[in-house]
Amino acid sequence: MIKPRTPPGVMELLPRDQIAFQRMLDTIRRNFERFGFLPVETPVMELTEMLLTKSGGETERQVYFVESTGSREKNAQAGGAALPELALRFDLTVPLARYVAEHEHHLAFPFRRYQMQRVYRGERQQAGRYREFYQCDIDVIGKDSLSVRYDAELPAAIYAVFSELDIGAFTIQLNNRKLLRGFFQAQGVEDGELQALVLREVDKLDKRGVEYVRDTLTGADFGLSADAVATILSFVETRSTSHADALAKLAALGEGNDALREGVAELREVLELIRALGVPEQNYALNFSIARGLDYYTGTVYETTLNDFPGLGSICSGGRYENLASNYTKSKLPGVGISIGLTRLFYQLQKAGIVSTADSSVQVLVTQMDDALLPHCLALANELRHGGLNTEVVMEASRLTSQFRYADRAGIRFVVVLGEDEIAKGTATVKDLRREDQFEVPRAELARTLRVELEQSRVMKK
């Protein structure tokens, strides 16, 4: 016998946890569509030359390559040096770039897309890090240009998603890469690679402390002056507490150089439009420590955190990029996007006790006490289904206590009993396992009565 076990780095849920996960997916999809985003799906496999165009190094080491008999033969003929022809996608952004470039002449721009699919990475095995996981992305892609105004729409969509998910207080934190670049240039840090290295050290503030970061940046490897490091540390600690405070902090940066002025102007416009879109000011703030991958993003950047659970880190991130598909087309396709890593988020929310096991998607169980009554039970189940209720029927007669126990364990709220007495009277007996009460209802009113009970429960939850 082979012991059944899942491969490491995947999330496999029991049915009621899967229902909770699926409802989160449904909520995200519903809100993405409310903001006018269109669905896209791309193949789980991409041509390796497409997938690795903008990557290499660490990314290539995490990619799952797809080997068939044919690709093994090609690899052998090439002396084992050639990469397999196909690989599993490691994010949804590179497939989007290929998709837009390939279908450019059939798309209406600005192209507003959402995509909710699994991606694959050879992550080092650890709690909460997955090799197969869902990403839920929205992007707006322009042709030749894309107004910074679109940068304000994404936080509004994310606000709608997380408000409906009801996972607690959250803050969408914003920064701008042009502002960062201008600030570092003013401190004498001109080189982009050096800027990335400095920010990587700054990111260790919470783990290693201010002294460690200060010593590292003033040490031989970086050689920054003590005054420059002090200014950098003060700058990246900047946070806003209100809309007015955010505008004041931007104004306090002064004129500066061209990059700084551009970044400030873009952030100011984005902040004003986020407010116009109805996002409450307690749900967005400036955070000058956010960079989001210095070699990729070019303007606005976002990270979203839960106020009561800062240890979870960013639960949603993204930003503005200058040219999505430069490796696949001569057209300039700027855009802005944001992504929710739902599998990891679900794991974190479960662990923190914010998301719990869901009720069953089955709302009603029709019991059976006598095989001779099965046709009546099936007819009643049909009536309930036509009445908008998800209904299961016990197909083999057994003791009622066993059927009640099954419903309770499966998370089914209503159990309907239809015996000879109920059939004669034209009624049905309902056991509400949540409220632990029992009542008799005319059969013609059963579906409406149960729908009212369910709706009242939904209203009470809100």
Tab-separated table of C-alpha atoms in Angstrom:
chain	number	residue	atom	x	y	z
A	1	MET	CA	0.000	0.000	0.000
A	2	ILE	CA	1.229	3.511	-0.856
A	3	LYS	CA	0.567	6.063	1.883
A	4	PRO	CA	-1.615	8.845	0.444
A	5	ARG	CA	-0.010	12.264	0.821
A	6	THR	CA	-0.035	15.593	-0.992
A	7	PRO	CA	3.194	16.932	-2.503
A	8	PRO	CA	4.891	19.657	-0.440
A	9	GLY	CA	3.963	23.268	-1.097
A	10	VAL	CA	0.338	22.837	-2.152
A	11	MET	CA	-2.882	23.726	-0.357
A	12	GLU	CA	-5.561	21.036	-0.276
A	13	LEU	CA	-8.677	21.858	1.756
A	14	LEU	CA	-11.564	19.958	3.265
A	15	PRO	CA	-14.937	20.790	1.645
A	16	ARG	CA	-16.140	23.463	4.098
A	17	ASP	CA	-12.763	25.224	4.032
A	18	GLN	CA	-12.851	24.988	0.239
A	19	ILE	CA	-16.280	26.664	0.325
A	20	ALA	CA	-14.796	29.524	2.405
A	21	PHE	CA	-11.955	29.857	-0.123
A	22	GLN	CA	-14.347	29.718	-3.065
A	23	ARG	CA	-16.536	32.433	-1.546
A	24	MET	CA	-13.489	34.683	-1.275
A	25	LEU	CA	-12.757	34.050	-4.950
A	26	ASP	CA	-16.391	34.855	-5.809
A	27	THR	CA	-16.255	38.108	-3.818
A	28	ILE	CA	-13.038	39.197	-5.521
A	29	ARG	CA	-14.401	38.350	-8.986
A	30	ARG	CA	-17.682	40.163	-8.339
A	31	ASN	CA	-15.934	43.368	-7.288
A	32	PHE	CA	-13.413	43.246	-10.139
A	33	GLU	CA	-16.332	43.029	-12.581
A	34	ARG	CA	-18.162	45.903	-10.850
A	35	PHE	CA	-15.191	48.113	-11.731
A	36	GLY	CA	-15.397	47.174	-15.399
A	37	PHE	CA	-12.575	44.636	-15.610
A	38	LEU	CA	-12.908	41.816	-18.145
A	39	PRO	CA	-11.947	38.162	-17.522
A	40	VAL	CA	-8.881	36.613	-19.132
A	41	GLU	CA	-7.403	33.145	-18.755
A	42	THR	CA	-4.071	32.045	-20.147
A	43	PRO	CA	-2.643	28.506	-20.427
A	44	VAL	CA	-0.906	27.073	-17.391
A	45	MET	CA	2.038	26.360	-19.720
A	46	GLU	CA	3.907	28.991	-21.703
A	47	LEU	CA	6.750	28.682	-24.171
A	48	THR	CA	9.973	28.917	-22.169
A	49	GLU	CA	11.395	31.621	-24.427
A	50	MET	CA	8.313	33.751	-23.702
A	51	LEU	CA	8.202	33.093	-19.985
A	52	LEU	CA	11.871	33.781	-19.250
A	53	THR	CA	12.340	36.797	-21.528
A	54	LYS	CA	12.571	39.287	-18.665
A	55	SER	CA	13.938	36.997	-16.026
A	56	GLY	CA	16.695	34.588	-15.190
A	57	GLY	CA	18.824	33.931	-12.146
A	58	GLU	CA	16.602	33.326	-9.119
A	59	THR	CA	13.403	33.264	-11.221
A	60	GLU	CA	14.748	30.571	-13.528
A	61	ARG	CA	15.708	28.462	-10.516
A	62	GLN	CA	12.091	28.596	-9.300
A	63	VAL	CA	10.457	27.759	-12.627
A	64	TYR	CA	8.857	24.352	-13.179
A	65	PHE	CA	9.851	23.168	-16.646
A	66	VAL	CA	7.551	20.797	-18.528
A	67	GLU	CA	9.345	17.801	-19.985
A	68	SER	CA	7.805	15.410	-22.456
A	69	THR	CA	9.515	12.502	-24.200
A	70	GLY	CA	10.150	14.753	-27.192
A	71	SER	CA	11.732	17.528	-25.135
A	72	ARG	CA	13.989	15.020	-23.366
A	73	GLU	CA	15.232	13.791	-26.746
A	74	LYS	CA	15.893	17.383	-27.904
A	75	ASN	CA	17.722	18.079	-24.666
A	76	ALA	CA	19.867	15.000	-25.080
A	77	GLN	CA	20.729	15.921	-28.687
A	78	ALA	CA	21.756	19.377	-27.485
A	79	GLY	CA	24.095	17.814	-24.957
A	80	GLY	CA	21.696	18.522	-22.087
A	81	ALA	CA	22.219	22.279	-22.409
A	82	ALA	CA	18.881	23.336	-23.921
A	83	LEU	CA	15.959	24.243	-21.688
A	84	PRO	CA	12.654	22.373	-22.168
A	85	GLU	CA	10.298	24.051	-24.632
A	86	LEU	CA	7.507	24.624	-22.094
A	87	ALA	CA	7.346	25.872	-18.510
A	88	LEU	CA	4.581	26.504	-15.966
A	89	ARG	CA	3.743	30.185	-15.463
A	90	PHE	CA	5.257	31.656	-12.272
A	91	ASP	CA	3.042	34.765	-12.223
A	92	LEU	CA	0.197	36.257	-14.279
A	93	THR	CA	2.049	39.363	-15.461
A	94	VAL	CA	4.388	37.786	-18.021
A	95	PRO	CA	1.508	35.775	-19.587
A	96	LEU	CA	-0.502	39.029	-19.696
A	97	ALA	CA	2.332	40.760	-21.566
A	98	ARG	CA	2.424	37.951	-24.124
A	99	TYR	CA	-1.412	37.926	-24.357
A	100	VAL	CA	-1.711	41.684	-24.985
A	101	ALA	CA	1.107	41.697	-27.538
A	102	GLU	CA	-0.364	38.704	-29.391
A	103	HIS	CA	-3.971	39.978	-29.423
A	104	GLU	CA	-3.147	43.696	-29.563
A	105	HIS	CA	-5.161	44.357	-32.736
A	106	HIS	CA	-8.291	42.664	-31.331
A	107	LEU	CA	-8.361	44.473	-27.987
A	108	ALA	CA	-9.951	47.793	-27.058
A	109	PHE	CA	-7.556	50.104	-25.213
A	110	PRO	CA	-7.304	50.942	-22.418
A	111	PHE	CA	-7.592	47.204	-21.865
A	112	ARG	CA	-9.021	46.379	-18.428
A	113	ARG	CA	-8.430	42.774	-17.461
A	114	TYR	CA	-8.792	40.589	-14.413
A	115	GLN	CA	-7.271	37.134	-14.096
A	116	MET	CA	-7.711	34.624	-11.269
A	117	GLN	CA	-5.656	31.479	-11.811
A	118	ARG	CA	-3.049	29.237	-10.235
A	119	VAL	CA	0.654	29.929	-10.708
A	120	TYR	CA	3.669	27.749	-9.903
A	121	ARG	CA	7.006	28.451	-8.230
A	122	GLY	CA	9.670	26.161	-6.813
A	123	GLU	CA	9.567	27.938	-3.452
A	124	ARG	CA	11.612	26.714	-0.525
A	125	GLN	CA	9.225	24.694	1.634
A	126	GLN	CA	7.965	26.619	4.682
A	127	ALA	CA	4.664	27.457	6.350
A	128	GLY	CA	2.509	29.739	4.211
A	129	ARG	CA	4.793	29.585	1.163
A	130	TYR	CA	3.281	27.602	-1.677
A	131	ARG	CA	4.532	26.090	-4.916
A	132	GLU	CA	1.022	26.162	-6.390
A	133	PHE	CA	-1.142	29.138	-5.487
A	134	TYR	CA	-3.896	31.443	-6.719
A	135	GLN	CA	-3.203	34.990	-7.827
A	136	CYS	CA	-6.036	37.436	-8.445
A	137	ASP	CA	-4.826	40.295	-10.669
A	138	ILE	CA	-6.327	43.420	-12.208
A	139	ASP	CA	-4.469	45.564	-14.745
A	140	VAL	CA	-5.250	48.499	-17.005
A	141	ILE	CA	-3.075	48.560	-20.146
A	142	GLY	CA	-2.833	51.630	-22.372
A	143	LYS	CA	-1.716	52.075	-25.962
A	144	ASP	CA	1.170	54.577	-26.209
A	145	SER	CA	0.099	56.325	-22.992
A	146	LEU	CA	-2.034	55.791	-19.893
A	147	SER	CA	-3.160	58.576	-17.583
A	148	VAL	CA	-2.046	58.435	-13.962
A	149	ARG	CA	-5.740	58.755	-13.129
A	150	TYR	CA	-6.096	55.014	-13.612
A	151	ASP	CA	-3.665	54.527	-10.718
A	152	ALA	CA	-6.441	55.695	-8.363
A	153	GLU	CA	-8.992	53.156	-9.614
A	154	LEU	CA	-7.086	50.109	-8.415
A	155	PRO	CA	-7.036	51.116	-4.715
A	156	ALA	CA	-10.778	51.816	-5.014
A	157	ALA	CA	-11.350	48.295	-6.375
A	158	ILE	CA	-9.188	46.777	-3.647
A	159	TYR	CA	-11.071	48.787	-1.005
A	160	ALA	CA	-14.338	47.308	-2.330
A	161	VAL	CA	-12.905	43.761	-2.263
A	162	PHE	CA	-11.509	43.837	1.265
A	163	SER	CA	-14.523	45.695	2.661
A	164	GLU	CA	-16.848	42.967	1.402
A	165	LEU	CA	-14.505	40.201	2.546
A	166	ASP	CA	-14.847	41.753	6.033
A	167	ILE	CA	-11.365	40.740	7.219
A	168	GLY	CA	-10.832	43.692	9.544
A	169	ALA	CA	-9.366	47.192	9.303
A	170	PHE	CA	-6.846	47.621	6.476
A	171	THR	CA	-4.713	50.352	4.927
A	172	ILE	CA	-3.746	50.735	1.264
A	173	GLN	CA	-0.264	52.263	1.423
A	174	LEU	CA	1.049	54.282	-1.501
A	175	ASN	CA	4.360	55.588	-2.756
A	176	ASN	CA	5.835	56.613	-6.108
A	177	ARG	CA	9.021	55.300	-7.686
A	178	LYS	CA	9.801	58.653	-9.337
A	179	LEU	CA	9.633	60.295	-5.925
A	180	LEU	CA	11.986	57.628	-4.555
A	181	ARG	CA	14.406	58.031	-7.445
A	182	GLY	CA	14.440	61.807	-7.055
A	183	PHE	CA	14.998	61.562	-3.319
A	184	PHE	CA	17.949	59.149	-3.676
A	185	GLN	CA	19.499	61.268	-6.398
A	186	ALA	CA	19.362	64.221	-4.014
A	187	GLN	CA	21.310	62.115	-1.472
A	188	GLY	CA	24.020	61.298	-4.003
A	189	VAL	CA	22.718	57.759	-4.692
A	190	GLU	CA	22.436	58.022	-8.479
A	191	ASP	CA	22.912	54.407	-9.596
A	192	GLY	CA	19.697	52.347	-9.873
A	193	GLU	CA	21.362	49.147	-8.659
A	194	LEU	CA	22.790	50.948	-5.649
A	195	GLN	CA	19.346	52.376	-4.898
A	196	ALA	CA	17.939	48.836	-4.937
A	197	LEU	CA	20.650	47.597	-2.561
A	198	VAL	CA	20.074	50.511	-0.176
A	199	LEU	CA	16.340	49.853	-0.067
A	200	ARG	CA	16.988	46.164	0.530
A	201	GLU	CA	18.947	47.091	3.652
A	202	VAL	CA	16.337	49.614	4.715
A	203	ASP	CA	13.756	46.836	4.462
A	204	LYS	CA	15.588	45.091	7.345
A	205	LEU	CA	14.731	47.901	9.789
A	206	ASP	CA	11.982	45.960	11.571
A	207	LYS	CA	14.072	42.776	11.864
A	208	ARG	CA	17.584	44.101	12.551
A	209	GLY	CA	16.944	47.576	13.966
A	210	VAL	CA	18.095	51.089	13.079
A	211	GLU	CA	21.689	50.649	14.301
A	212	TYR	CA	22.317	47.627	12.063
A	213	VAL	CA	20.973	49.412	8.975
A	214	ARG	CA	22.893	52.615	9.770
A	215	ASP	CA	26.153	50.699	10.268
A	216	THR	CA	25.657	48.753	7.036
A	217	LEU	CA	24.939	51.805	4.891
A	218	THR	CA	27.857	53.787	6.292
A	219	GLY	CA	30.198	50.771	6.045
A	220	ALA	CA	32.716	49.933	3.346
A	221	ASP	CA	30.237	48.142	1.060
A	222	PHE	CA	28.057	51.234	0.653
A	223	GLY	CA	30.186	54.119	1.893
A	224	LEU	CA	27.306	56.563	2.361
A	225	SER	CA	27.870	59.541	4.628
A	226	ALA	CA	26.335	59.554	8.111
A	227	ASP	CA	24.232	62.595	7.179
A	228	ALA	CA	22.908	60.937	4.013
A	229	VAL	CA	21.988	57.751	5.926
A	230	ALA	CA	20.245	59.756	8.646
A	231	THR	CA	18.230	61.570	5.976
A	232	ILE	CA	17.360	58.268	4.248
A	233	LEU	CA	16.204	56.635	7.487
A	234	SER	CA	14.107	59.662	8.381
A	235	PHE	CA	12.576	59.714	4.900
A	236	VAL	CA	11.551	56.036	4.750
A	237	GLU	CA	9.829	56.322	8.139
A	238	THR	CA	7.362	58.850	6.675
A	239	ARG	CA	3.711	57.806	7.062
A	240	SER	CA	0.541	59.877	6.724
A	241	THR	CA	-2.360	59.791	9.198
A	242	SER	CA	-5.064	61.472	7.089
A	243	HIS	CA	-5.710	62.816	3.601
A	244	ALA	CA	-4.714	66.351	4.640
A	245	ASP	CA	-1.586	65.019	6.353
A	246	ALA	CA	-0.599	63.124	3.182
A	247	LEU	CA	-0.871	66.290	1.089
A	248	ALA	CA	1.091	68.245	3.708
A	249	LYS	CA	3.891	65.653	3.714
A	250	LEU	CA	4.128	65.837	-0.078
A	251	ALA	CA	4.223	69.650	0.035
A	252	ALA	CA	6.997	69.501	2.645
A	253	LEU	CA	9.289	67.719	0.156
A	254	GLY	CA	9.686	71.009	-1.706
A	255	GLU	CA	10.559	71.449	-5.368
A	256	GLY	CA	13.630	69.198	-5.554
A	257	ASN	CA	14.729	67.692	-8.876
A	258	ASP	CA	12.584	66.716	-11.887
A	259	ALA	CA	11.975	63.120	-10.749
A	260	LEU	CA	10.919	64.225	-7.267
A	261	ARG	CA	8.552	66.877	-8.646
A	262	GLU	CA	6.954	64.358	-11.027
A	263	GLY	CA	6.506	61.774	-8.280
A	264	VAL	CA	4.957	64.311	-5.909
A	265	ALA	CA	2.552	65.593	-8.591
A	266	GLU	CA	1.445	62.054	-9.514
A	267	LEU	CA	0.922	61.008	-5.895
A	268	ARG	CA	-1.055	64.158	-5.169
A	269	GLU	CA	-3.390	63.496	-8.109
A	270	VAL	CA	-3.820	59.836	-7.170
A	271	LEU	CA	-4.662	60.741	-3.558
A	272	GLU	CA	-7.286	63.292	-4.629
A	273	LEU	CA	-8.919	60.814	-7.005
A	274	ILE	CA	-8.899	57.984	-4.442
A	275	ARG	CA	-10.910	60.268	-2.171
A	276	ALA	CA	-13.237	61.197	-5.065
A	277	LEU	CA	-13.817	57.463	-5.652
A	278	GLY	CA	-15.217	57.191	-2.137
A	279	VAL	CA	-12.381	55.403	-0.344
A	280	PRO	CA	-12.428	56.545	3.322
A	281	GLU	CA	-9.229	58.357	4.326
A	282	GLN	CA	-8.548	55.883	7.139
A	283	ASN	CA	-8.101	53.200	4.449
A	284	TYR	CA	-5.224	54.801	2.515
A	285	ALA	CA	-1.952	56.440	3.482
A	286	LEU	CA	1.501	57.444	2.246
A	287	ASN	CA	4.380	55.119	3.101
A	288	PHE	CA	7.741	56.220	1.689
A	289	SER	CA	9.420	52.882	2.437
A	290	ILE	CA	7.502	51.016	-0.295
A	291	ALA	CA	9.514	50.318	-3.457
A	292	ARG	CA	8.092	47.081	-4.959
A	293	GLY	CA	10.962	45.825	-7.133
A	294	LEU	CA	13.066	48.692	-8.368
A	295	ASP	CA	13.735	47.207	-11.817
A	296	TYR	CA	10.051	46.790	-12.731
A	297	TYR	CA	7.798	49.553	-11.424
A	298	THR	CA	8.165	53.108	-12.676
A	299	GLY	CA	5.538	55.218	-10.867
A	300	THR	CA	2.814	54.591	-8.291
A	301	VAL	CA	3.332	51.548	-6.048
A	302	TYR	CA	0.914	49.968	-3.572
A	303	GLU	CA	0.913	47.621	-0.601
A	304	THR	CA	-2.102	46.739	1.543
A	305	THR	CA	-1.780	45.638	5.170
A	306	LEU	CA	-4.178	44.595	7.924
A	307	ASN	CA	-4.007	47.142	10.763
A	308	ASP	CA	-4.460	44.582	13.541
A	309	PHE	CA	-2.124	42.002	11.999
A	310	PRO	CA	0.979	43.848	10.723
A	311	GLY	CA	2.981	40.626	10.982
A	312	LEU	CA	1.085	39.229	7.986
A	313	GLY	CA	2.875	41.726	5.754
A	314	SER	CA	1.396	42.919	2.481
A	315	ILE	CA	-1.826	41.138	1.484
A	316	CYS	CA	-2.071	42.902	-1.876
A	317	SER	CA	0.530	44.797	-3.915
A	318	GLY	CA	1.316	46.253	-7.312
A	319	GLY	CA	2.089	49.412	-9.206
A	320	ARG	CA	2.663	51.320	-12.442
A	321	TYR	CA	4.967	50.038	-15.177
A	322	GLU	CA	6.171	51.899	-18.257
A	323	ASN	CA	6.022	49.265	-20.990
A	324	LEU	CA	4.456	45.886	-20.331
A	325	ALA	CA	5.362	44.014	-23.509
A	326	SER	CA	8.545	45.616	-24.862
A	327	ASN	CA	10.063	42.173	-25.560
A	328	TYR	CA	7.101	41.050	-27.670
A	329	THR	CA	5.996	44.121	-29.663
A	330	LYS	CA	7.238	47.509	-30.861
A	331	SER	CA	4.049	49.110	-29.500
A	332	LYS	CA	4.408	50.934	-26.219
A	333	LEU	CA	1.979	49.407	-23.711
A	334	PRO	CA	2.165	51.165	-20.320
A	335	GLY	CA	-0.047	49.954	-17.510
A	336	VAL	CA	-0.862	49.703	-13.850
A	337	GLY	CA	-1.759	46.548	-11.953
A	338	ILE	CA	-2.361	45.082	-8.547
A	339	SER	CA	-2.409	41.488	-7.292
A	340	ILE	CA	-3.877	39.507	-4.403
A	341	GLY	CA	-1.997	36.287	-3.578
A	342	LEU	CA	-5.143	34.551	-2.376
A	343	THR	CA	-3.773	31.150	-1.334
A	344	ARG	CA	-1.190	32.609	1.027
A	345	LEU	CA	-3.673	35.229	2.260
A	346	PHE	CA	-6.270	32.540	3.014
A	347	TYR	CA	-3.684	30.532	4.948
A	348	GLN	CA	-2.659	33.607	6.954
A	349	LEU	CA	-6.252	34.639	7.682
A	350	GLN	CA	-7.135	31.137	8.835
A	351	LYS	CA	-4.077	30.977	11.075
A	352	ALA	CA	-4.939	34.385	12.576
A	353	GLY	CA	-8.531	33.282	13.202
A	354	ILE	CA	-9.967	35.939	10.865
A	355	VAL	CA	-11.477	33.401	8.440
A	356	SER	CA	-13.238	30.319	9.761
A	357	THR	CA	-14.701	27.169	8.251
A	358	ALA	CA	-17.800	27.996	6.204
A	359	ASP	CA	-21.271	26.563	6.383
A	360	SER	CA	-22.013	23.956	3.765
A	361	SER	CA	-23.154	25.168	0.354
A	362	VAL	CA	-25.996	22.670	0.847
A	363	GLN	CA	-28.781	24.549	2.632
A	364	VAL	CA	-31.384	21.800	3.061
A	365	LEU	CA	-31.246	18.059	3.691
A	366	VAL	CA	-34.461	16.137	2.909
A	367	THR	CA	-34.521	13.035	5.104
A	368	GLN	CA	-35.978	9.649	4.292
A	369	MET	CA	-37.522	7.275	6.821
A	370	ASP	CA	-39.184	4.804	4.439
A	371	ASP	CA	-38.045	3.742	0.965
A	372	ALA	CA	-41.684	3.796	-0.147
A	373	LEU	CA	-41.734	7.559	0.439
A	374	LEU	CA	-38.644	8.252	-1.694
A	375	PRO	CA	-40.669	9.588	-4.688
A	376	HIS	CA	-42.331	12.135	-2.353
A	377	CYS	CA	-38.941	13.161	-0.940
A	378	LEU	CA	-37.479	13.585	-4.422
A	379	ALA	CA	-40.458	15.677	-5.520
A	380	LEU	CA	-40.073	17.907	-2.444
A	381	ALA	CA	-36.351	18.339	-3.156
A	382	ASN	CA	-37.231	19.415	-6.695
A	383	GLU	CA	-39.644	22.032	-5.334
A	384	LEU	CA	-36.965	23.389	-3.007
A	385	ARG	CA	-34.374	23.554	-5.794
A	386	HIS	CA	-36.803	25.414	-8.051
A	387	GLY	CA	-37.395	27.698	-5.064
A	388	GLY	CA	-33.708	28.664	-5.060
A	389	LEU	CA	-32.396	26.372	-2.303
A	390	ASN	CA	-29.413	24.008	-2.588
A	391	THR	CA	-30.914	20.695	-1.545
A	392	GLU	CA	-29.609	17.185	-0.871
A	393	VAL	CA	-31.780	14.078	-0.451
A	394	VAL	CA	-30.956	11.066	1.723
A	395	MET	CA	-31.310	8.264	-0.834
A	396	GLU	CA	-31.468	5.297	1.555
A	397	ALA	CA	-33.764	5.102	4.566
A	398	SER	CA	-32.090	5.111	7.976
A	399	ARG	CA	-32.706	6.303	11.537
A	400	LEU	CA	-33.534	9.989	11.792
A	401	THR	CA	-30.881	10.487	14.479
A	402	SER	CA	-28.224	9.283	12.021
A	403	GLN	CA	-29.496	11.669	9.346
A	404	PHE	CA	-29.503	14.610	11.779
A	405	ARG	CA	-25.971	13.724	12.827
A	406	TYR	CA	-24.862	13.617	9.179
A	407	ALA	CA	-26.389	17.060	8.502
A	408	ASP	CA	-24.724	18.548	11.575
A	409	ARG	CA	-21.320	17.150	10.653
A	410	ALA	CA	-21.683	18.308	7.020
A	411	GLY	CA	-22.678	21.824	8.117
A	412	ILE	CA	-26.196	21.709	6.620
A	413	ARG	CA	-28.499	24.068	8.497
A	414	PHE	CA	-32.038	22.854	7.666
A	415	VAL	CA	-33.232	19.256	7.879
A	416	VAL	CA	-36.690	18.558	6.407
A	417	VAL	CA	-38.741	15.567	7.543
A	418	LEU	CA	-41.496	14.304	5.233
A	419	GLY	CA	-43.330	11.349	6.765
A	420	GLU	CA	-46.771	9.916	6.135
A	421	ASP	CA	-48.393	12.393	8.569
A	422	GLU	CA	-46.807	15.392	6.815
A	423	ILE	CA	-47.805	14.049	3.377
A	424	ALA	CA	-51.404	13.616	4.552
A	425	LYS	CA	-51.549	17.174	5.944
A	426	GLY	CA	-49.643	18.801	3.051
A	427	THR	CA	-46.907	20.024	5.388
A	428	ALA	CA	-43.217	19.436	6.130
A	429	THR	CA	-41.360	19.452	9.459
A	430	VAL	CA	-38.194	21.553	9.567
A	431	LYS	CA	-35.357	21.179	12.063
A	432	ASP	CA	-33.092	24.252	12.208
A	433	LEU	CA	-29.779	22.875	13.482
A	434	ARG	CA	-28.289	26.327	14.023
A	435	ARG	CA	-31.111	27.671	16.200
A	436	GLU	CA	-31.908	24.219	17.571
A	437	ASP	CA	-35.664	24.560	17.052
A	438	GLN	CA	-38.300	22.691	15.048
A	439	PHE	CA	-41.425	23.879	13.259
A	440	GLU	CA	-44.055	22.682	10.808
A	441	VAL	CA	-44.701	24.548	7.557
A	442	PRO	CA	-47.309	24.130	4.788
A	443	ARG	CA	-45.487	22.478	1.932
A	444	ALA	CA	-46.466	25.229	-0.512
A	445	GLU	CA	-44.774	27.805	1.724
A	446	LEU	CA	-41.666	25.768	2.614
A	447	ALA	CA	-39.210	27.216	0.082
A	448	ARG	CA	-40.237	30.818	0.801
A	449	THR	CA	-40.046	30.269	4.574
A	450	LEU	CA	-36.514	28.843	4.393
A	451	ARG	CA	-35.364	31.646	2.073
A	452	VAL	CA	-36.665	34.210	4.594
A	453	GLU	CA	-34.793	32.443	7.422
A	454	LEU	CA	-31.558	32.468	5.413
A	455	GLU	CA	-31.949	36.132	4.449
A	456	GLN	CA	-32.550	37.135	8.075
A	457	SER	CA	-29.347	35.327	9.045
A	458	ARG	CA	-27.400	37.210	6.349
A	459	VAL	CA	-28.776	40.547	7.568
A	460	MET	CA	-27.892	39.724	11.197
A	461	LYS	CA	-24.306	38.847	10.165
A	462	LYS	CA	-23.921	42.280	8.585
